[in-house]
Tab-separated table of C-alpha atoms and ligand atoms in Angstrom:
chain	number	residue	atom	x	y	z
A	1	MET	CA	54.810	-13.890	-48.690
A	2	ALA	CA	55.648	-12.247	-52.030
A	3	ASP	CA	59.060	-13.109	-53.409
A	4	PRO	CA	61.253	-10.129	-52.465
A	5	ILE	CA	63.043	-10.082	-55.788
A	6	THR	CA	60.032	-10.469	-58.088
A	7	PRO	CA	59.757	-7.076	-59.747
A	8	VAL	CA	56.492	-5.181	-59.598
A	9	LEU	CA	56.994	-1.600	-60.769
A	10	THR	CA	59.836	-2.586	-63.075
A	11	LYS	CA	58.391	-5.870	-64.331
A	12	ARG	CA	57.850	-4.620	-67.899
A	13	TRP	CA	61.040	-2.619	-68.235
A	14	LEU	CA	63.013	-5.257	-70.116
A	15	SER	CA	60.196	-6.303	-72.467
A	16	PRO	CA	60.600	-5.399	-76.153
A	17	LYS	CA	59.251	-1.879	-76.805
A	18	SER	CA	57.917	-1.816	-73.265
A	19	TRP	CA	56.791	1.802	-73.694
A	20	THR	CA	54.176	1.080	-76.364
A	21	ILE	CA	50.517	0.561	-75.560
A	22	GLN	CA	50.592	-2.857	-77.295
A	23	SER	CA	53.313	-4.149	-74.958
A	24	TYR	CA	51.593	-2.594	-71.972
A	25	GLU	CA	48.226	-4.183	-72.752
A	26	ALA	CA	49.872	-7.548	-73.441
A	27	LEU	CA	51.328	-7.471	-69.911
A	28	GLU	CA	48.169	-6.757	-67.853
A	29	GLY	CA	48.191	-3.066	-68.733
A	30	TYR	CA	44.923	-1.144	-68.386
A	31	THR	CA	43.248	-4.035	-66.541
A	32	ALA	CA	43.353	-2.151	-63.229
A	33	VAL	CA	41.572	0.892	-64.619
A	34	ARG	CA	38.662	-1.271	-65.835
A	35	LYS	CA	38.349	-2.666	-62.326
A	36	ALA	CA	38.734	0.736	-60.648
A	37	LEU	CA	36.085	2.465	-62.750
A	38	LYS	CA	33.526	-0.159	-61.691
A	39	GLY	CA	33.904	0.871	-58.034
A	40	THR	CA	33.328	4.212	-56.335
A	41	PRO	CA	35.946	6.910	-55.692
A	42	GLU	CA	35.539	6.315	-51.941
A	43	GLN	CA	36.342	2.602	-52.345
A	44	LEU	CA	39.532	3.454	-54.205
A	45	VAL	CA	40.668	5.943	-51.565
A	46	GLN	CA	40.007	3.315	-48.880
A	47	LEU	CA	41.968	0.681	-50.839
A	48	VAL	CA	45.002	2.947	-51.128
A	49	LYS	CA	44.711	3.850	-47.430
A	50	ASP	CA	44.581	0.146	-46.528
A	51	SER	CA	47.605	-0.608	-48.691
A	52	GLY	CA	49.713	1.767	-46.583
A	53	LEU	CA	51.284	3.263	-49.741
A	54	ARG	CA	53.461	6.220	-48.739
A	55	GLY	CA	54.564	9.020	-51.048
A	56	ARG	CA	57.707	8.171	-53.011
A	57	GLY	CA	58.755	11.813	-53.563
A	58	GLY	CA	60.721	12.058	-50.331
A	59	ALA	CA	58.490	12.907	-47.399
A	60	GLY	CA	56.616	9.584	-47.250
A	61	PHE	CA	53.165	11.014	-46.554
A	62	PRO	CA	50.459	8.284	-46.774
A	63	ALA	CA	48.938	8.550	-50.263
A	64	GLY	CA	45.418	7.410	-49.359
A	65	ILE	CA	45.170	9.983	-46.574
A	66	LYS	CA	46.355	12.718	-48.945
A	67	TRP	CA	43.713	11.669	-51.484
A	68	SER	CA	41.037	11.791	-48.772
A	69	PHE	CA	41.799	15.483	-48.142
A	70	MET	CA	40.253	16.354	-51.502
A	71	PRO	CA	36.727	17.724	-51.001
A	72	PRO	CA	33.888	15.345	-51.928
A	73	ASN	CA	31.973	17.993	-53.905
A	74	GLU	CA	32.937	19.379	-57.297
A	75	ASP	CA	32.116	23.067	-56.773
A	76	LYS	CA	35.491	23.844	-58.318
A	77	PRO	CA	37.589	21.762	-60.715
A	78	HIS	CA	39.857	19.254	-58.969
A	79	TYR	CA	43.399	18.721	-60.192
A	80	LEU	CA	45.892	15.896	-59.937
A	81	VAL	CA	49.460	17.042	-60.522
A	82	ILE	CA	52.252	14.543	-61.027
A	83	ASN	CA	55.615	15.660	-59.735
A	84	ALA	CA	58.049	14.395	-62.372
A	85	ASP	CA	60.697	17.027	-61.693
A	86	GLU	CA	63.193	14.529	-60.233
A	87	GLY	CA	65.801	17.078	-59.186
A	88	GLU	CA	67.245	15.628	-55.988
A	89	PRO	CA	70.939	14.896	-56.618
A	90	GLY	CA	71.446	11.186	-57.225
A	91	THR	CA	67.795	10.429	-57.938
A	92	CYS	CA	67.188	8.523	-61.142
A	93	LYS	CA	64.055	6.430	-60.806
A	94	ASP	CA	61.140	8.509	-62.138
A	95	ILE	CA	62.636	9.279	-65.544
A	96	PRO	CA	63.646	5.624	-66.121
A	97	LEU	CA	60.126	4.593	-65.064
A	98	MET	CA	58.509	7.044	-67.496
A	99	MET	CA	60.878	6.014	-70.287
A	100	ALA	CA	60.375	2.277	-69.851
A	101	ASP	CA	56.747	2.119	-68.752
A	102	PRO	CA	54.929	5.441	-69.322
A	103	HIS	CA	51.532	3.757	-69.498
A	104	SER	CA	51.810	2.560	-65.887
A	105	LEU	CA	51.965	6.223	-64.870
A	106	ILE	CA	49.073	7.118	-67.184
A	107	GLU	CA	46.949	4.254	-65.850
A	108	GLY	CA	47.806	5.387	-62.314
A	109	CYS	CA	46.777	8.938	-63.230
A	110	ILE	CA	43.356	7.737	-64.438
A	111	ILE	CA	42.791	5.707	-61.273
A	112	ALA	CA	43.944	8.490	-58.932
A	113	SER	CA	41.993	11.171	-60.834
A	114	TYR	CA	38.837	9.085	-60.638
A	115	ALA	CA	39.392	8.580	-56.898
A	116	MET	CA	39.793	12.336	-56.380
A	117	ARG	CA	37.088	13.438	-58.835
A	118	SER	CA	39.598	15.209	-61.012
A	119	HIS	CA	39.046	15.635	-64.738
A	120	HIS	CA	42.375	17.221	-65.560
A	121	CYS	CA	45.764	15.847	-64.657
A	122	PHE	CA	49.087	17.593	-65.278
A	123	ILE	CA	52.411	15.777	-65.462
A	124	TYR	CA	55.136	18.308	-64.637
A	125	VAL	CA	58.378	16.979	-66.123
A	126	ARG	CA	61.876	18.378	-65.717
A	127	GLY	CA	62.548	20.408	-68.869
A	128	GLU	CA	65.972	18.908	-69.562
A	129	ALA	CA	64.393	15.461	-69.871
A	130	LEU	CA	63.228	16.140	-73.417
A	131	HIS	CA	63.428	12.461	-74.349
A	132	CYS	CA	61.065	11.684	-71.509
A	133	ILE	CA	58.641	14.471	-72.456
A	134	ARG	CA	58.498	13.088	-76.016
A	135	ARG	CA	57.883	9.574	-74.766
A	136	LEU	CA	55.139	10.683	-72.389
A	137	ASN	CA	53.424	12.745	-75.073
A	138	ALA	CA	53.471	9.759	-77.426
A	139	ALA	CA	52.038	7.495	-74.724
A	140	VAL	CA	49.315	10.035	-73.852
A	141	ARG	CA	48.335	10.168	-77.546
A	142	GLU	CA	48.157	6.362	-77.654
A	143	ALA	CA	45.960	6.346	-74.554
A	144	TYR	CA	43.565	8.905	-76.094
A	145	ASP	CA	43.363	6.875	-79.319
A	146	ALA	CA	42.587	3.707	-77.354
A	147	GLY	CA	39.793	5.384	-75.355
A	148	TYR	CA	41.599	5.394	-71.996
A	149	LEU	CA	41.655	9.200	-71.929
A	150	GLY	CA	39.184	11.816	-73.085
A	151	ILE	CA	35.415	11.726	-72.762
A	152	ASP	CA	33.472	8.787	-71.296
A	153	ILE	CA	36.506	6.584	-70.652
A	154	LEU	CA	35.653	2.921	-71.313
A	155	LYS	CA	31.961	3.956	-71.299
A	156	SER	CA	32.161	4.662	-67.577
A	157	GLY	CA	30.908	8.234	-67.846
A	158	PHE	CA	34.245	9.465	-66.431
A	159	ASP	CA	36.201	12.105	-68.405
A	160	LEU	CA	39.885	12.869	-68.029
A	161	ASP	CA	42.463	14.931	-69.890
A	162	ILE	CA	46.206	14.683	-69.285
A	163	THR	CA	48.586	17.533	-70.082
A	164	VAL	CA	52.334	16.933	-70.103
A	165	HIS	CA	54.061	20.146	-69.014
A	166	ALA	CA	57.791	20.824	-69.367
A	167	GLY	CA	59.435	22.660	-66.472
A	168	ALA	CA	62.580	24.684	-66.987
A	169	GLY	CA	65.019	22.808	-64.797
A	170	ALA	CA	64.968	24.425	-61.356
A	171	TYR	CA	65.391	22.146	-58.332
A	172	ILE	CA	62.977	24.281	-56.293
A	173	CYS	CA	60.211	23.560	-58.810
A	174	GLY	CA	60.124	20.023	-57.367
A	175	GLU	CA	58.781	21.498	-54.121
A	176	GLU	CA	55.079	20.993	-54.607
A	177	THR	CA	53.845	24.561	-54.139
A	178	ALA	CA	56.705	26.077	-56.172
A	179	LEU	CA	55.757	23.542	-58.837
A	180	LEU	CA	52.174	24.821	-58.813
A	181	ASP	CA	53.374	28.420	-59.190
A	182	SER	CA	55.582	27.356	-62.082
A	183	LEU	CA	52.678	25.469	-63.681
A	184	GLU	CA	50.605	28.646	-63.466
A	185	GLY	CA	53.329	30.469	-65.378
A	186	ARG	CA	54.952	32.265	-62.449
A	187	ARG	CA	58.468	32.126	-61.101
A	188	GLY	CA	58.698	28.908	-59.075
A	189	GLN	CA	58.858	29.797	-55.387
A	190	PRO	CA	57.256	27.928	-52.481
A	191	ARG	CA	53.888	29.144	-51.223
A	192	LEU	CA	52.944	29.761	-47.626
A	193	LYS	CA	50.953	26.840	-46.162
A	194	PRO	CA	48.104	26.802	-45.159
A	195	PRO	CA	46.200	26.830	-47.396
A	196	PHE	CA	47.397	23.379	-48.416
A	197	PRO	CA	47.004	22.330	-52.056
A	198	ALA	CA	43.947	20.165	-51.261
A	199	ALA	CA	42.128	23.368	-50.236
A	200	ALA	CA	43.684	25.841	-52.675
A	201	GLY	CA	46.270	24.459	-55.083
A	202	LEU	CA	46.493	24.905	-58.837
A	203	TYR	CA	44.445	27.945	-59.912
A	204	ALA	CA	43.291	28.110	-56.264
A	205	ALA	CA	41.317	24.877	-56.765
A	206	PRO	CA	41.605	21.580	-54.814
A	207	THR	CA	44.799	19.844	-55.945
A	208	THR	CA	46.819	16.801	-55.052
A	209	VAL	CA	50.492	16.595	-55.930
A	210	ASN	CA	52.008	13.125	-56.045
A	211	ASN	CA	55.296	11.684	-57.175
A	212	VAL	CA	55.555	9.532	-60.342
A	213	GLU	CA	56.421	6.325	-58.472
A	214	THR	CA	53.561	6.856	-55.995
A	215	ILE	CA	50.979	7.092	-58.763
A	216	ALA	CA	52.535	4.306	-60.847
A	217	SER	CA	52.029	2.026	-57.811
A	218	ALA	CA	48.240	2.515	-57.897
A	219	PRO	CA	47.382	0.073	-60.742
A	220	PHE	CA	49.320	-2.697	-58.977
A	221	ILE	CA	47.426	-2.058	-55.744
A	222	VAL	CA	44.083	-2.145	-57.564
A	223	ASN	CA	44.954	-5.466	-59.209
A	224	GLY	CA	46.844	-7.081	-56.335
A	225	GLY	CA	44.877	-5.725	-53.373
A	226	SER	CA	46.083	-4.046	-50.215
A	227	ASP	CA	47.047	-7.283	-48.410
A	228	TRP	CA	49.266	-8.345	-51.302
A	229	PHE	CA	50.948	-4.917	-51.303
A	230	ARG	CA	51.532	-5.122	-47.553
A	231	GLN	CA	53.355	-8.442	-47.930
A	232	MET	CA	56.275	-6.466	-49.330
A	233	GLY	CA	58.358	-4.069	-47.278
A	234	ARG	CA	57.878	-3.360	-43.604
A	235	GLU	CA	54.826	-2.774	-41.460
A	236	LYS	CA	54.875	1.034	-41.549
A	237	SER	CA	56.608	1.276	-44.923
A	238	PRO	CA	54.996	-1.348	-47.116
A	239	GLY	CA	55.438	-2.074	-50.792
A	240	PRO	CA	58.147	-2.262	-53.427
A	241	LYS	CA	60.523	0.640	-54.063
A	242	ILE	CA	62.931	1.588	-56.806
A	243	TYR	CA	66.360	2.314	-55.316
A	244	SER	CA	68.647	4.218	-57.690
A	245	ILE	CA	72.264	3.338	-57.006
A	246	SER	CA	75.030	5.528	-58.369
A	247	GLY	CA	78.714	6.128	-57.727
A	248	HIS	CA	81.468	3.651	-56.969
A	249	VAL	CA	79.649	0.373	-57.530
A	250	GLU	CA	80.244	-2.144	-60.289
A	251	LYS	CA	76.712	-1.957	-61.733
A	252	PRO	CA	74.972	1.339	-61.006
A	253	GLY	CA	71.307	1.569	-61.937
A	254	GLN	CA	67.776	1.081	-60.673
A	255	TYR	CA	67.086	-1.855	-58.363
A	256	GLU	CA	63.557	-2.615	-57.295
A	257	CYS	CA	63.356	-4.159	-53.834
A	258	PRO	CA	60.932	-4.236	-50.926
A	259	LEU	CA	61.195	-1.212	-48.631
A	260	GLY	CA	63.588	-2.012	-45.799
A	261	THR	CA	66.331	-3.482	-47.990
A	262	THR	CA	69.811	-2.698	-46.642
A	263	LEU	CA	72.814	-1.216	-48.428
A	264	ARG	CA	74.633	-4.517	-47.917
A	265	GLU	CA	71.922	-6.259	-49.957
A	266	LEU	CA	71.810	-3.492	-52.559
A	267	LEU	CA	75.588	-3.655	-52.994
A	268	ASP	CA	75.313	-7.401	-53.575
A	269	MET	CA	72.843	-6.743	-56.387
A	270	ALA	CA	74.957	-3.934	-57.799
A	271	GLY	CA	78.029	-6.162	-58.070
A	272	GLY	CA	79.826	-4.744	-55.020
A	273	MET	CA	82.182	-1.797	-54.697
A	274	LYS	CA	83.894	-0.783	-57.926
A	275	ASP	CA	87.344	-2.364	-58.292
A	276	GLY	CA	87.020	-3.610	-54.713
A	277	ILE	CA	87.925	-0.211	-53.216
A	278	PRO	CA	86.224	-0.016	-49.788
A	279	LEU	CA	83.125	2.055	-49.057
A	280	LYS	CA	83.643	5.331	-47.219
A	281	PHE	CA	80.301	7.170	-47.143
A	282	TRP	CA	76.905	7.109	-48.852
A	283	THR	CA	73.563	8.838	-48.941
A	284	PRO	CA	70.404	6.794	-48.414
A	285	GLY	CA	68.103	9.149	-50.312
A	286	GLY	CA	69.917	11.912	-52.147
A	287	SER	CA	72.175	14.680	-50.914
A	288	SER	CA	69.429	16.224	-48.759
A	289	THR	CA	69.515	13.171	-46.495
A	290	PRO	CA	72.347	13.015	-43.932
A	291	MET	CA	75.152	10.740	-45.099
A	292	PHE	CA	75.889	7.317	-43.668
A	293	THR	CA	79.175	5.412	-43.395
A	294	ALA	CA	80.320	1.779	-43.613
A	295	GLU	CA	78.881	1.341	-40.094
A	296	HIS	CA	75.392	1.681	-41.536
A	297	LEU	CA	75.506	-1.183	-44.050
A	298	ASP	CA	72.724	-3.050	-42.252
A	299	VAL	CA	70.305	-0.179	-41.679
A	300	PRO	CA	66.903	-1.128	-43.141
A	301	LEU	CA	66.193	1.456	-45.824
A	302	ASP	CA	62.588	2.275	-45.128
A	303	PHE	CA	61.105	5.466	-43.638
A	304	GLU	CA	61.497	4.370	-40.011
A	305	GLY	CA	64.807	2.501	-40.351
A	306	ALA	CA	66.629	5.394	-42.024
A	307	ALA	CA	65.226	7.898	-39.486
A	308	GLU	CA	66.149	5.759	-36.459
A	309	ALA	CA	69.745	5.617	-37.741
A	310	GLY	CA	69.874	9.422	-37.999
A	311	SER	CA	69.021	10.091	-41.628
A	312	MET	CA	65.984	9.940	-43.931
A	313	LEU	CA	64.803	7.648	-46.684
A	314	GLY	CA	64.293	10.588	-49.062
A	315	THR	CA	64.077	9.474	-52.660
A	316	THR	CA	66.117	6.257	-52.150
A	317	ALA	CA	68.886	7.792	-54.243
A	318	VAL	CA	71.778	5.748	-52.912
A	319	GLN	CA	75.003	7.532	-53.827
A	320	VAL	CA	78.037	5.440	-52.973
A	321	PHE	CA	81.539	6.894	-52.439
A	322	ASN	CA	84.738	4.935	-51.930
A	323	GLU	CA	87.850	5.721	-49.907
A	324	THR	CA	89.389	7.845	-52.651
A	325	VAL	CA	86.818	10.633	-52.198
A	326	SER	CA	87.449	13.572	-49.887
A	327	VAL	CA	84.391	14.257	-47.719
A	328	PRO	CA	84.950	18.055	-47.491
A	329	TRP	CA	85.244	18.177	-51.299
A	330	ALA	CA	82.008	16.237	-51.831
A	331	VAL	CA	80.249	18.374	-49.217
A	332	MET	CA	81.507	21.513	-50.981
A	333	LYS	CA	80.122	20.284	-54.311
A	334	TRP	CA	76.702	19.573	-52.819
A	335	THR	CA	76.681	22.933	-51.048
A	336	GLN	CA	77.470	24.733	-54.302
A	337	PHE	CA	74.415	23.010	-55.752
A	338	TYR	CA	72.146	24.265	-52.946
A	339	GLU	CA	73.600	27.757	-53.175
A	340	HIS	CA	72.834	27.777	-56.896
A	341	GLU	CA	69.333	26.347	-56.489
A	342	SER	CA	68.224	28.431	-53.482
A	343	CYS	CA	65.259	30.405	-54.797
A	344	GLY	CA	66.144	33.446	-52.685
A	345	LYS	CA	62.757	33.855	-51.051
A	346	CYS	CA	63.953	33.580	-47.450
A	347	THR	CA	67.063	35.034	-45.829
A	348	PRO	CA	68.445	32.024	-43.871
A	349	CYS	CA	68.677	29.882	-46.992
A	350	ARG	CA	69.579	32.603	-49.507
A	351	GLU	CA	72.393	34.096	-47.383
A	352	GLY	CA	73.286	30.932	-45.500
A	353	THR	CA	73.916	28.717	-48.512
A	354	TYR	CA	76.050	31.491	-50.044
A	355	TRP	CA	78.266	31.733	-46.947
A	356	LEU	CA	78.443	27.969	-46.478
A	357	ALA	CA	79.723	27.573	-50.030
A	358	GLN	CA	82.288	30.376	-49.550
A	359	ILE	CA	83.667	28.807	-46.362
A	360	LEU	CA	83.818	25.301	-47.806
A	361	GLU	CA	85.536	26.500	-50.965
A	362	ARG	CA	88.140	28.249	-48.816
A	363	MET	CA	88.667	25.141	-46.674
A	364	VAL	CA	89.025	22.827	-49.655
A	365	ASP	CA	91.503	25.324	-51.073
A	366	GLY	CA	93.616	24.726	-47.934
A	367	LYS	CA	92.913	28.170	-46.480
A	368	GLY	CA	90.481	27.184	-43.720
A	369	THR	CA	90.827	27.562	-39.969
A	370	GLU	CA	89.451	25.475	-37.109
A	371	GLU	CA	86.947	28.238	-36.359
A	372	ASP	CA	85.500	27.681	-39.827
A	373	ILE	CA	84.116	24.340	-38.649
A	374	ASP	CA	82.229	26.086	-35.828
A	375	THR	CA	81.061	28.793	-38.213
A	376	LEU	CA	79.769	26.165	-40.647
A	377	LEU	CA	77.812	24.448	-37.868
A	378	ASP	CA	76.511	27.782	-36.592
A	379	VAL	CA	75.262	28.825	-40.035
A	380	CYS	CA	73.652	25.384	-40.462
A	381	ASP	CA	71.921	25.845	-37.117
A	382	ASN	CA	70.490	29.124	-38.371
A	383	ILE	CA	69.134	27.511	-41.537
A	384	LEU	CA	67.744	24.235	-40.172
A	385	GLY	CA	64.108	24.690	-39.153
A	386	ARG	CA	64.278	28.420	-39.860
A	387	SER	CA	63.922	28.349	-43.624
A	388	PHE	CA	60.715	28.742	-45.563
A	389	CYS	CA	60.871	25.336	-47.253
A	390	ALA	CA	62.700	22.030	-46.979
A	391	LEU	CA	65.425	23.013	-49.452
A	392	GLY	CA	67.131	24.907	-46.632
A	393	ASP	CA	66.941	21.918	-44.283
A	394	GLY	CA	68.311	19.644	-46.994
A	395	ALA	CA	71.209	22.001	-47.705
A	396	VAL	CA	72.674	21.538	-44.222
A	397	SER	CA	72.460	17.728	-44.187
A	398	PRO	CA	75.728	17.032	-46.043
A	399	ILE	CA	77.616	19.515	-43.862
A	400	THR	CA	76.374	18.496	-40.427
A	401	SER	CA	76.593	14.774	-41.169
A	402	GLY	CA	79.961	15.173	-42.919
A	403	ILE	CA	81.431	16.944	-39.888
A	404	LYS	CA	79.776	14.437	-37.515
A	405	TYR	CA	81.439	11.420	-39.113
A	406	PHE	CA	84.568	12.906	-40.722
A	407	ARG	CA	85.523	15.913	-38.570
A	408	ASP	CA	89.172	14.832	-38.775
A	409	GLU	CA	89.163	15.366	-42.522
A	410	PHE	CA	87.902	18.918	-42.131
A	411	LEU	CA	90.468	19.504	-39.369
A	412	ALA	CA	93.247	18.080	-41.527
A	413	LEU	CA	92.500	20.752	-44.146
A	414	CYS	CA	92.878	23.422	-41.456
A	415	GLU	CA	96.070	21.804	-40.210
A	416	THR	CA	97.550	22.075	-43.696
A	417	ASN	CA	96.717	25.761	-43.639
A	418	LYS	CA	98.249	26.165	-40.164
A	419	ARG	CA	101.494	24.504	-41.261
A	420	GLU	CA	101.648	26.738	-44.305
A	421	LEU	CA	101.081	29.855	-42.189
A	422	VAL	CA	103.777	28.814	-39.710
A	423	GLY	CA	106.081	28.116	-42.634
A	424	ALA	CA	105.361	31.556	-44.076
A	425	GLU	CA	106.157	33.259	-40.733
A	426	ALA	CA	109.445	31.392	-40.395
B	1	LIG	C1	63.489	21.436	-52.842
B	1	LIG	C2	62.527	20.305	-53.001
B	1	LIG	C3	62.545	19.559	-54.189
B	1	LIG	C4	61.654	18.513	-54.371
B	1	LIG	N1	61.719	17.804	-55.540
B	1	LIG	C5	60.823	16.807	-55.749
B	1	LIG	C6	60.833	16.087	-56.979
B	1	LIG	O1	61.638	16.351	-57.872
B	1	LIG	N2	59.922	15.086	-57.141
B	1	LIG	C7	58.996	14.786	-56.160
B	1	LIG	O2	58.168	13.915	-56.361
B	1	LIG	N3	58.981	15.443	-54.989
B	1	LIG	C8	59.858	16.448	-54.766
B	1	LIG	N4	59.800	17.151	-53.592
B	1	LIG	C9	58.745	16.788	-52.607
B	1	LIG	C10	57.426	17.468	-52.981
B	1	LIG	O3	57.366	18.742	-52.351
B	1	LIG	C11	56.202	16.662	-52.506
B	1	LIG	O4	56.381	16.298	-51.170
B	1	LIG	C12	55.972	15.395	-53.329
B	1	LIG	O5	55.884	15.676	-54.711
B	1	LIG	C13	54.661	14.748	-52.888
B	1	LIG	O6	54.460	13.552	-53.578
B	1	LIG	P1	54.346	12.162	-52.787
B	1	LIG	O7	53.391	12.392	-51.631
B	1	LIG	O8	53.796	11.213	-53.785
B	1	LIG	O9	55.706	11.808	-52.306
B	1	LIG	C14	60.704	18.202	-53.356
B	1	LIG	C15	60.694	18.939	-52.161
B	1	LIG	C16	61.592	19.983	-52.001
B	1	LIG	C17	61.559	20.747	-50.721
B	2	LIG	S1	64.452	27.663	-48.041
B	2	LIG	FE1	65.630	28.366	-49.839
B	2	LIG	S2	64.553	27.474	-51.556
B	2	LIG	FE2	63.127	27.413	-49.815
B	2	LIG	S3	62.004	29.334	-49.897
B	2	LIG	FE3	63.768	29.746	-48.642
B	2	LIG	S4	65.275	30.573	-50.126
B	2	LIG	FE4	63.715	29.540	-51.310
């Protein structure tokens, strides 16, 4: 059994100048790609399937299966696109990974591109993360100079180019098909599926979109093997995972743990609740995942555990709130974010998020009524499952879960309004 606290993905992060190719190579860097290029693409796809690696961008789709959807022929160019948009509120794992260890992503890109017969890989990075774009560009240059990118990589006959592309900071451009539109130079809006990207993605050619952490896991799987990878985490959610913990904890940051770690354990690592003020609510994987409360401290945070307890693992962006925070206020803030980021393509989300924000703002302002709670739930019901993409579904999570666990707080706001109205009549 692998030691649960021995870091894998983050093992180089604290080394001096960990982002340089010299540090990377000194710490086993670029050994996996040498191994991978000696095998066939099919063997690599099978290895990743056997490892059980699931996508780290939120939905948890098995990576090896996704890779196997790419056609075996090369009639058209094949593309690998790395989703480095990292827009989900609370998520801060991909940018730290690319800052501290950009070559692990680049090595993963070479391995995954070889497995999918792609000769051009794009890394789509959130535009505001200029520091990260600079670091990635420098690392890509180093990799070209060292012969890990370009023509005939390590004399294997395999060619690969990597292009780092800066997005312009729209949350919807993290949705994989909106990202592809944005990469093609269009306004980022989700595409109708099918066709799925593996059939017609970037420039209508076979494409796979994967998250940064998913691809950065590949070199470790090649070196360690699928059985080693499966020793960490849980049966259906194996492997290590970077949990990003923010909010009212003593030591917020990134904590790498096996999938299935609980909030109780994460809080221990993060030094406990800030100033000892008790926990009130938290998100397991960003604001698009229904919130949990102090009752959920022992829920295993893997794909199945979070779902069985009524939420989702999402991006493992654990946002922790103490007793001083008003739930309706936090829910209003998140809803304002979704209203702002709704791309406007479909009516339930475009109109719904607008009205949800209006109602919540009125309630938080002390001017709500009890009927507003029913209206909120009704609007949510008309968005969930009826929107064009998952942004709409995510937008209702804070509201429905907030009302489920803290209805009294929403009611109390209405009560204040009622008292004021009665007072005004008298
Ligand atoms: C509104 C929205 C935003 C998203 N943002 C991101 C993101 O920033 N990074 C990411 O990897 N996936 C994001 N996703 C999920 C992607 O659509 C896609 O599932 C993911 O990139 C696939 O990679 P994976 O299989 O490696 O997880 C987002 C989805 C939606 C609906
Ligand atoms: S759900 Fe929202 S973000 Fe997604 S397509 Fe519809 S309007 Fe755009």
